[in-house]
């Protein structure tokens, strides 16, 4: 469900100004990207693939159910929070709107059509409808991200954005009248995590470096798995998908604030633990973080094919402990391959089209470019490097959701 990393340029000003919001450190070999965020995106999308692979195994295995519930508690909230963080620089300027259309809206439309034709082919149902208003499977995240980004100026304007977003989520969970158009229920119920990301600063992520948090993260995650093992036969996993009203789950409306706040708290704690455990250095999978949207959208075809073909039912060994481990490794391998550069090169024109032909030329753009160049020259340090604000740095890499 769910991009990017913050480049940072070192400055050597004669009179450096003390910053209250320091940007995170980056690895000089990462090409200007913060390895931490690329690592987090890759690991999060791996959890997405593992969760989708485990879902058919939850019907007969309590361990698989416990792992599934734990992962689904935080992996989408983590994606949404990171997407919100890298949406801080979004506004309604023509350049940002163009980027939103080409990087979110266009892939949404393309994969809505591709998934529909894929289902027609697999199920031999030539009349399978194509609906651009009802996101199919994984496409819901793109629909949600499009709406969240458009509302970014609003959440940066109001005084108490996070409490307000929580109220919206609680009301959405208690409103069965909300339809599934553009995954609106998920849009509203996952909204608080996007709003939190919008208001985070690099200093907040630096807090995760504290030894106490890093040491506590693994035991807390393990305790969550143990609790999920206990709760597995007692709890409906639909709560974690945030796609139903409480009334649809057989509960009265007053349960909405209780469950929403409880799930919000658990998701926030586990997201913090997850991010605290993410490596901050350059690793073998760091560069794969730039291709998480590719892996996210493309792995859905393999997951659907495995389910529709009855693979889980025709191979009994899959439901054994060894089989579950093998399936997990296959999921990790698949999502890793789909995030690699060759795959991105093949699908770039679908996922990241430039589409300059579709937009009017901005006559004032050359003048703004000249003015920006002049400002950049005046802001250069003696070493010849240009300073950028944290928001500008974040926005520079904010093009792809994590999805």
Coordinates of C-alpha atoms in Angstrom, one line a residue:
X1 CA 0.0 0.0 0.0
X2 CA 2.0 3.4 -0.4
X3 CA 8.1 6.8 -1.2
X4 CA 11.4 8.1 -1.5
X5 CA 14.1 9.5 0.6
X6 CA 15.5 12.9 1.5
X7 CA 18.7 14.1 0.0
X8 CA 20.9 16.3 2.1
X9 CA 23.7 18.6 0.9
X10 CA 26.4 19.5 3.4
X11 CA 27.0 23.2 3.7
X12 CA 29.9 25.1 5.0
X13 CA 28.6 28.6 5.7
X14 CA 30.9 31.1 7.4
X15 CA 28.2 31.8 10.0
X16 CA 26.1 28.6 10.3
X17 CA 22.6 29.0 11.7
X18 CA 21.5 26.6 14.3
X19 CA 18.7 24.5 13.0
X20 CA 15.9 23.2 15.2
X21 CA 14.9 20.7 12.5
X22 CA 18.0 18.9 11.3
X23 CA 17.8 16.8 8.2
X24 CA 18.7 13.2 8.6
X25 CA 22.2 12.0 7.6
X26 CA 22.6 10.3 4.3
X27 CA 25.1 7.9 2.8
X28 CA 27.3 9.6 0.2
X29 CA 27.0 6.4 -2.0
X30 CA 23.2 6.6 -2.1
X31 CA 22.9 9.2 -4.8
X32 CA 21.4 11.8 -2.5
X33 CA 18.8 9.6 -1.0
X34 CA 18.5 8.8 2.7
X35 CA 19.1 5.0 3.0
X36 CA 16.8 4.9 6.0
X37 CA 13.7 5.7 4.1
X38 CA 14.5 3.5 1.1
X39 CA 15.2 0.6 3.6
X40 CA 11.9 1.3 5.3
X41 CA 10.0 1.2 2.1
X42 CA 11.6 -2.0 0.9
X43 CA 11.0 -3.8 4.1
X44 CA 7.4 -2.5 4.3
X45 CA 6.6 -3.7 0.8
X46 CA 8.1 -7.1 1.7
X47 CA 5.7 -7.3 4.6
X48 CA 2.9 -6.5 2.2
X49 CA 3.8 -9.4 0.0
X50 CA 4.2 -11.7 3.0
X51 CA 0.8 -10.7 4.4
X52 CA -0.9 -11.4 1.1
X53 CA 0.8 -14.8 0.9
X54 CA -0.1 -15.7 4.4
X55 CA -3.8 -14.8 4.1
X56 CA -4.9 -18.2 2.6
X57 CA -2.9 -20.0 5.3
X58 CA -4.7 -18.2 8.1
X59 CA -7.8 -20.4 7.7
X60 CA -6.1 -23.5 9.2
X61 CA -3.0 -22.2 11.0
X62 CA -3.0 -20.3 14.2
X63 CA 0.7 -19.3 13.8
X64 CA 0.1 -17.9 10.3
X65 CA -3.0 -16.0 11.7
X66 CA -0.9 -14.5 14.5
X67 CA 1.8 -13.3 12.1
X68 CA -0.8 -12.1 9.7
X69 CA -2.6 -10.0 12.3
X70 CA 0.6 -8.5 13.6
X71 CA 1.8 -7.5 10.2
X72 CA -1.6 -6.1 9.2
X73 CA -1.6 -4.0 12.3
X74 CA 1.2 -1.7 11.2
X75 CA 2.5 -2.3 7.7
X76 CA -0.1 -0.2 5.9
X77 CA -0.1 2.5 8.6
X78 CA 3.7 2.6 8.2
X79 CA 3.4 3.1 4.4
X80 CA 0.8 5.8 4.9
X81 CA 2.8 7.6 7.5
X82 CA 5.9 7.7 5.2
X83 CA 3.8 8.8 2.3
X84 CA 2.5 11.6 4.4
X85 CA 6.0 12.6 5.4
X86 CA 7.1 12.9 1.8
X87 CA 3.9 14.8 0.9
X88 CA 4.9 17.8 3.2
X89 CA 5.9 19.9 0.2
X90 CA 2.8 19.2 -1.8
X91 CA 0.7 22.2 -2.8
X92 CA -1.8 22.9 -5.6
X93 CA 0.8 24.4 -7.9
X94 CA 0.7 23.2 -11.6
X95 CA 4.0 21.3 -11.3
X96 CA 2.8 19.4 -8.2
X97 CA -0.5 18.6 -9.7
X98 CA 1.1 17.4 -12.9
X99 CA 3.3 15.1 -10.9
X100 CA 0.3 13.8 -8.9
X101 CA -1.5 12.9 -12.2
X102 CA 1.5 11.2 -13.8
X103 CA 2.7 9.3 -10.8
X104 CA -0.5 8.4 -9.1
X105 CA -3.6 8.9 -11.3
X106 CA -2.2 7.4 -14.5
X107 CA -0.9 4.2 -12.8
X108 CA -4.2 3.9 -11.1
X109 CA -6.1 3.9 -14.4
X110 CA -3.6 1.6 -16.1
X111 CA -3.7 -1.0 -13.4
X112 CA -7.5 -0.8 -13.0
X113 CA -7.7 -1.9 -16.7
X114 CA -4.9 -4.4 -16.4
X115 CA -6.4 -6.1 -13.4
X116 CA -9.8 -6.3 -15.0
X117 CA -8.4 -7.9 -18.2
X118 CA -6.3 -10.2 -16.1
X119 CA -9.4 -11.4 -14.3
X120 CA -11.2 -11.8 -17.6
X121 CA -8.4 -14.0 -18.9
X122 CA -8.0 -16.2 -15.8
X123 CA -11.7 -16.7 -15.1
X124 CA -12.7 -16.7 -18.8
X125 CA -15.3 -13.9 -18.0
X126 CA -15.2 -11.6 -21.0
X127 CA -17.9 -9.4 -19.5
X128 CA -15.9 -8.5 -16.4
X129 CA -16.6 -4.8 -15.9
X130 CA -13.9 -2.1 -15.7
X131 CA -14.7 0.4 -13.1
X132 CA -12.5 3.4 -12.4
X133 CA -14.5 4.4 -9.3
X134 CA -14.1 1.1 -7.5
X135 CA -10.4 0.4 -6.9
X136 CA -9.5 -3.2 -7.7
X137 CA -7.4 -5.0 -5.1
X138 CA -4.1 -3.1 -4.6
X139 CA -5.2 -0.1 -6.5
X140 CA -7.0 1.3 -3.5
X141 CA -3.8 2.8 -2.2
X142 CA -3.3 4.9 -5.3
X143 CA -6.8 6.2 -5.0
X144 CA -6.3 7.0 -1.4
X145 CA -2.9 8.7 -1.9
X146 CA -4.4 10.9 -4.7
X147 CA -7.2 12.1 -2.3
X148 CA -4.8 12.5 0.7
X149 CA -2.4 14.6 -1.3
X150 CA -5.1 16.8 -2.6
X151 CA -6.2 17.5 0.9
X152 CA -2.7 18.2 2.2
X153 CA -3.1 22.0 2.3
X154 CA -6.2 21.6 4.5
X155 CA -4.3 19.4 7.0
X156 CA -1.5 21.9 7.1
X157 CA -3.9 24.7 7.8
X158 CA -6.1 23.5 10.7
X159 CA -5.0 23.9 14.3
X160 CA -5.5 20.3 15.6
X161 CA -5.0 18.1 12.5
X162 CA -4.3 14.7 14.1
X163 CA -7.3 14.8 16.6
X164 CA -9.5 16.0 13.7
X165 CA -8.3 13.2 11.5
X166 CA -9.0 10.7 14.3
X167 CA -12.6 12.1 14.6
X168 CA -13.0 11.6 10.9
X169 CA -11.8 8.0 11.1
X170 CA -14.1 7.2 14.0
X171 CA -17.1 8.6 12.2
X172 CA -16.2 6.8 9.0
X173 CA -16.0 3.5 10.9
X174 CA -19.5 4.1 12.3
X175 CA -21.1 5.1 9.0
X176 CA -22.2 2.1 6.9
X177 CA -23.7 4.6 4.4
X178 CA -20.2 5.3 3.1
X179 CA -19.8 3.4 -0.2
X180 CA -16.7 1.9 -1.7
X181 CA -16.2 4.5 -4.4
X182 CA -12.5 5.3 -4.6
X183 CA -11.9 3.2 -1.4
X184 CA -13.4 6.1 0.6
X185 CA -13.7 4.0 3.8
X186 CA -10.1 3.2 3.8
X187 CA -9.2 6.7 2.8
X188 CA -10.9 8.1 5.9
X189 CA -9.9 5.4 8.4
X190 CA -6.2 5.4 7.5
X191 CA -6.2 9.2 7.2
X192 CA -4.7 9.9 10.7
X193 CA -1.4 8.2 9.8
X194 CA -1.1 10.3 6.7
X195 CA -1.8 13.5 8.7
X196 CA 0.8 12.4 11.3
X197 CA 3.4 12.0 8.5
X198 CA 2.6 15.4 7.2
X199 CA 3.6 17.0 10.5
X200 CA 6.7 14.9 11.3
X201 CA 10.1 16.4 11.0
X202 CA 13.5 14.8 10.5
X203 CA 14.2 15.3 14.2
X204 CA 11.3 13.0 15.0
X205 CA 12.9 10.2 13.0
X206 CA 16.2 10.9 14.8
X207 CA 14.6 10.0 18.1
X208 CA 14.3 6.4 16.8
X209 CA 18.1 6.3 17.1
X210 CA 17.9 6.3 20.9
X211 CA 19.2 3.1 22.4
X212 CA 16.2 2.6 24.7
X213 CA 13.8 2.6 21.8
X214 CA 15.9 0.4 19.6
X215 CA 16.4 -2.1 22.4
X216 CA 12.7 -2.2 23.3
X217 CA 11.5 -2.5 19.7
X218 CA 12.1 -6.2 19.1
X219 CA 10.6 -7.4 22.5
X220 CA 7.5 -5.2 21.8
X221 CA 7.1 -6.7 18.3
X222 CA 7.5 -10.2 19.8
X223 CA 4.9 -9.5 22.5
X224 CA 2.5 -8.3 19.7
X225 CA 2.9 -11.7 18.0
X226 CA 2.2 -13.5 21.2
X227 CA -0.9 -11.4 21.9
X228 CA -2.0 -12.0 18.3
X229 CA -1.6 -15.7 18.8
X230 CA -4.0 -15.5 21.8
X231 CA -6.4 -13.2 20.0
X232 CA -6.4 -15.1 16.7
X233 CA -9.4 -17.3 17.3
X234 CA -11.3 -14.5 19.1
X235 CA -10.9 -11.6 16.7
X236 CA -12.2 -10.8 13.2
X237 CA -9.3 -9.9 11.0
X238 CA -11.5 -7.6 9.0
X239 CA -10.8 -4.9 11.7
X240 CA -7.2 -4.6 10.4
X241 CA -8.2 -4.0 6.8
X242 CA -10.2 -0.9 7.8
X243 CA -12.7 -1.6 5.0
X244 CA -15.9 -2.2 6.9
X245 CA -18.2 -0.2 9.2
X246 CA -18.5 -1.6 12.7
X247 CA -22.2 -2.3 12.0
X248 CA -21.1 -4.5 9.0
X249 CA -19.0 -6.5 11.5
X250 CA -22.0 -7.1 13.8
X251 CA -21.1 -4.4 16.3
X252 CA -23.0 -1.4 17.6
X253 CA -21.9 2.1 16.6
X254 CA -20.4 2.9 20.0
X255 CA -17.7 0.3 19.4
X256 CA -16.3 2.5 16.6
X257 CA -14.3 4.9 18.9
X258 CA -13.1 2.0 21.1
X259 CA -11.8 -0.1 18.3
X260 CA -10.5 2.8 16.1
X261 CA -8.5 4.3 19.0
X262 CA -7.3 0.9 20.1
X263 CA -6.1 -0.1 16.6
X264 CA -4.6 3.4 16.1
X265 CA -2.6 3.1 19.3
X266 CA -1.4 -0.4 18.5
X267 CA -0.5 0.5 14.9
X268 CA 1.4 3.6 16.1
X269 CA 3.4 1.7 18.6
X270 CA 4.3 -1.1 16.2
X271 CA 5.1 1.4 13.4
X272 CA 7.6 3.1 15.8
X273 CA 9.1 -0.3 16.6
X274 CA 9.4 -1.2 12.9
X275 CA 11.0 2.1 12.0
X276 CA 13.4 1.8 15.0
X277 CA 14.6 -1.6 13.7
X278 CA 15.1 -0.4 10.1
X279 CA 18.8 -0.1 9.2
X280 CA 20.0 3.5 8.6
X281 CA 23.1 2.5 6.7
X282 CA 23.4 1.5 3.0
X283 CA 22.5 -2.1 2.6
X284 CA 22.1 -4.6 -0.3
X285 CA 18.4 -3.8 -0.6
X286 CA 18.6 0.0 -0.2
X287 CA 18.4 0.8 -3.9
X288 CA 15.3 -1.5 -4.1
X289 CA 13.4 1.1 -2.0
X290 CA 13.1 3.3 -5.1
X291 CA 11.0 0.6 -6.9
X292 CA 8.5 -0.3 -4.2
X293 CA 5.5 0.9 -6.1
X294 CA 6.5 -1.4 -9.0
X295 CA 6.7 -4.4 -6.6
X296 CA 3.5 -3.4 -4.9
X297 CA 1.4 -3.2 -8.0
X298 CA 3.0 -6.0 -10.0
X299 CA 3.1 -8.7 -7.3
X300 CA -0.7 -8.6 -7.2
X301 CA -0.9 -10.6 -10.4
X302 CA 1.1 -13.5 -8.9
X303 CA -0.9 -13.5 -5.7
X304 CA -4.2 -13.5 -7.6
X305 CA -3.0 -16.3 -9.9
X306 CA -2.0 -18.4 -7.0
X307 CA -5.4 -18.1 -5.3
X308 CA -7.5 -18.4 -8.4
X309 CA -5.6 -21.5 -9.6
X310 CA -6.3 -23.2 -6.3
X311 CA -2.6 -23.6 -5.6
X312 CA -3.0 -23.5 -1.9
X313 CA -5.6 -26.3 -2.0
X314 CA -4.0 -28.6 -4.5
X315 CA -0.6 -28.6 -2.7
X316 CA -1.2 -29.9 0.9
X317 CA 2.4 -29.4 1.9
X318 CA 2.0 -25.7 1.6
X319 CA 0.0 -25.7 4.8
X320 CA 2.8 -27.4 6.8
X321 CA 5.4 -25.4 8.7
X322 CA 8.0 -26.1 6.1
X323 CA 5.5 -25.2 3.3
X324 CA 4.7 -21.9 5.1
X325 CA 8.4 -21.0 5.3
X326 CA 8.8 -21.9 1.6
X327 CA 5.8 -19.7 0.6
X328 CA 7.2 -16.9 2.6
X329 CA 10.6 -17.1 0.9
X330 CA 8.9 -17.2 -2.5
X331 CA 7.0 -14.0 -1.6
X332 CA 10.2 -12.2 -0.5
X333 CA 12.0 -13.3 -3.6
X334 CA 9.2 -12.3 -5.9
X335 CA 8.7 -8.8 -4.4
X336 CA 12.5 -8.3 -4.4
X337 CA 12.8 -9.1 -8.1
X338 CA 9.9 -6.8 -9.0
X339 CA 11.6 -3.9 -7.3
X340 CA 14.8 -4.2 -9.3
X341 CA 16.1 -1.8 -11.9
X342 CA 15.4 -4.0 -15.0
X343 CA 11.7 -4.3 -14.0
X344 CA 11.5 -0.6 -13.4
X345 CA 13.1 0.1 -16.7
X346 CA 10.5 -2.0 -18.5
X347 CA 7.5 -0.5 -16.7
X348 CA 8.7 3.0 -16.3
X349 CA 6.6 4.4 -19.1
X350 CA 3.5 3.1 -17.4
X351 CA 4.4 3.9 -13.8
X352 CA 6.3 7.2 -14.4
X353 CA 5.2 8.7 -17.7
X354 CA 6.3 12.2 -18.4
X355 CA 3.2 13.0 -20.5
X356 CA 4.5 16.5 -21.4
X357 CA 2.1 16.3 -24.4
X358 CA -0.9 16.3 -22.1
X359 CA -0.3 19.6 -20.3
X360 CA -0.2 23.2 -21.4
X361 CA 3.1 24.8 -21.4
X362 CA 3.7 27.3 -18.6
X363 CA 4.8 30.5 -20.2
X364 CA 6.1 31.8 -16.9
X365 CA 8.2 28.8 -16.2
X366 CA 11.5 30.1 -17.9
X367 CA 11.3 33.3 -15.8
X368 CA 10.8 31.3 -12.6
X369 CA 13.7 29.1 -13.5
X370 CA 16.0 32.0 -14.1
X371 CA 14.9 33.5 -10.7
X372 CA 15.4 30.2 -9.0
X373 CA 18.9 29.9 -10.5
X374 CA 19.8 33.4 -9.3
X375 CA 18.5 32.5 -5.8
X376 CA 20.5 29.3 -5.8
X377 CA 23.6 31.1 -6.8
X378 CA 23.2 33.7 -4.0
X379 CA 22.6 30.9 -1.5
X380 CA 25.7 28.9 -2.4
X381 CA 28.2 28.2 0.3
X382 CA 32.0 28.8 -0.2
X383 CA 32.2 25.1 -1.1
X384 CA 29.8 25.7 -4.0
X385 CA 27.0 23.6 -2.6
X386 CA 23.4 24.9 -2.5
X387 CA 21.3 24.8 0.6
X388 CA 17.7 23.6 0.5
X389 CA 15.0 23.6 3.0
X390 CA 13.8 20.4 4.5
X391 CA 10.4 20.7 2.8
X392 CA 12.1 21.3 -0.6
X393 CA 14.4 18.3 0.0
X394 CA 11.4 16.1 0.9
X395 CA 9.4 17.3 -2.0
X396 CA 12.2 16.6 -4.4
X397 CA 11.8 12.9 -3.7
X398 CA 8.1 12.8 -3.0
X399 CA 7.1 11.6 -6.4
X400 CA 6.2 7.9 -5.7
X401 CA 4.0 6.6 -3.0
X402 CA 4.9 3.4 -1.4
X403 CA 3.1 1.8 -2.2

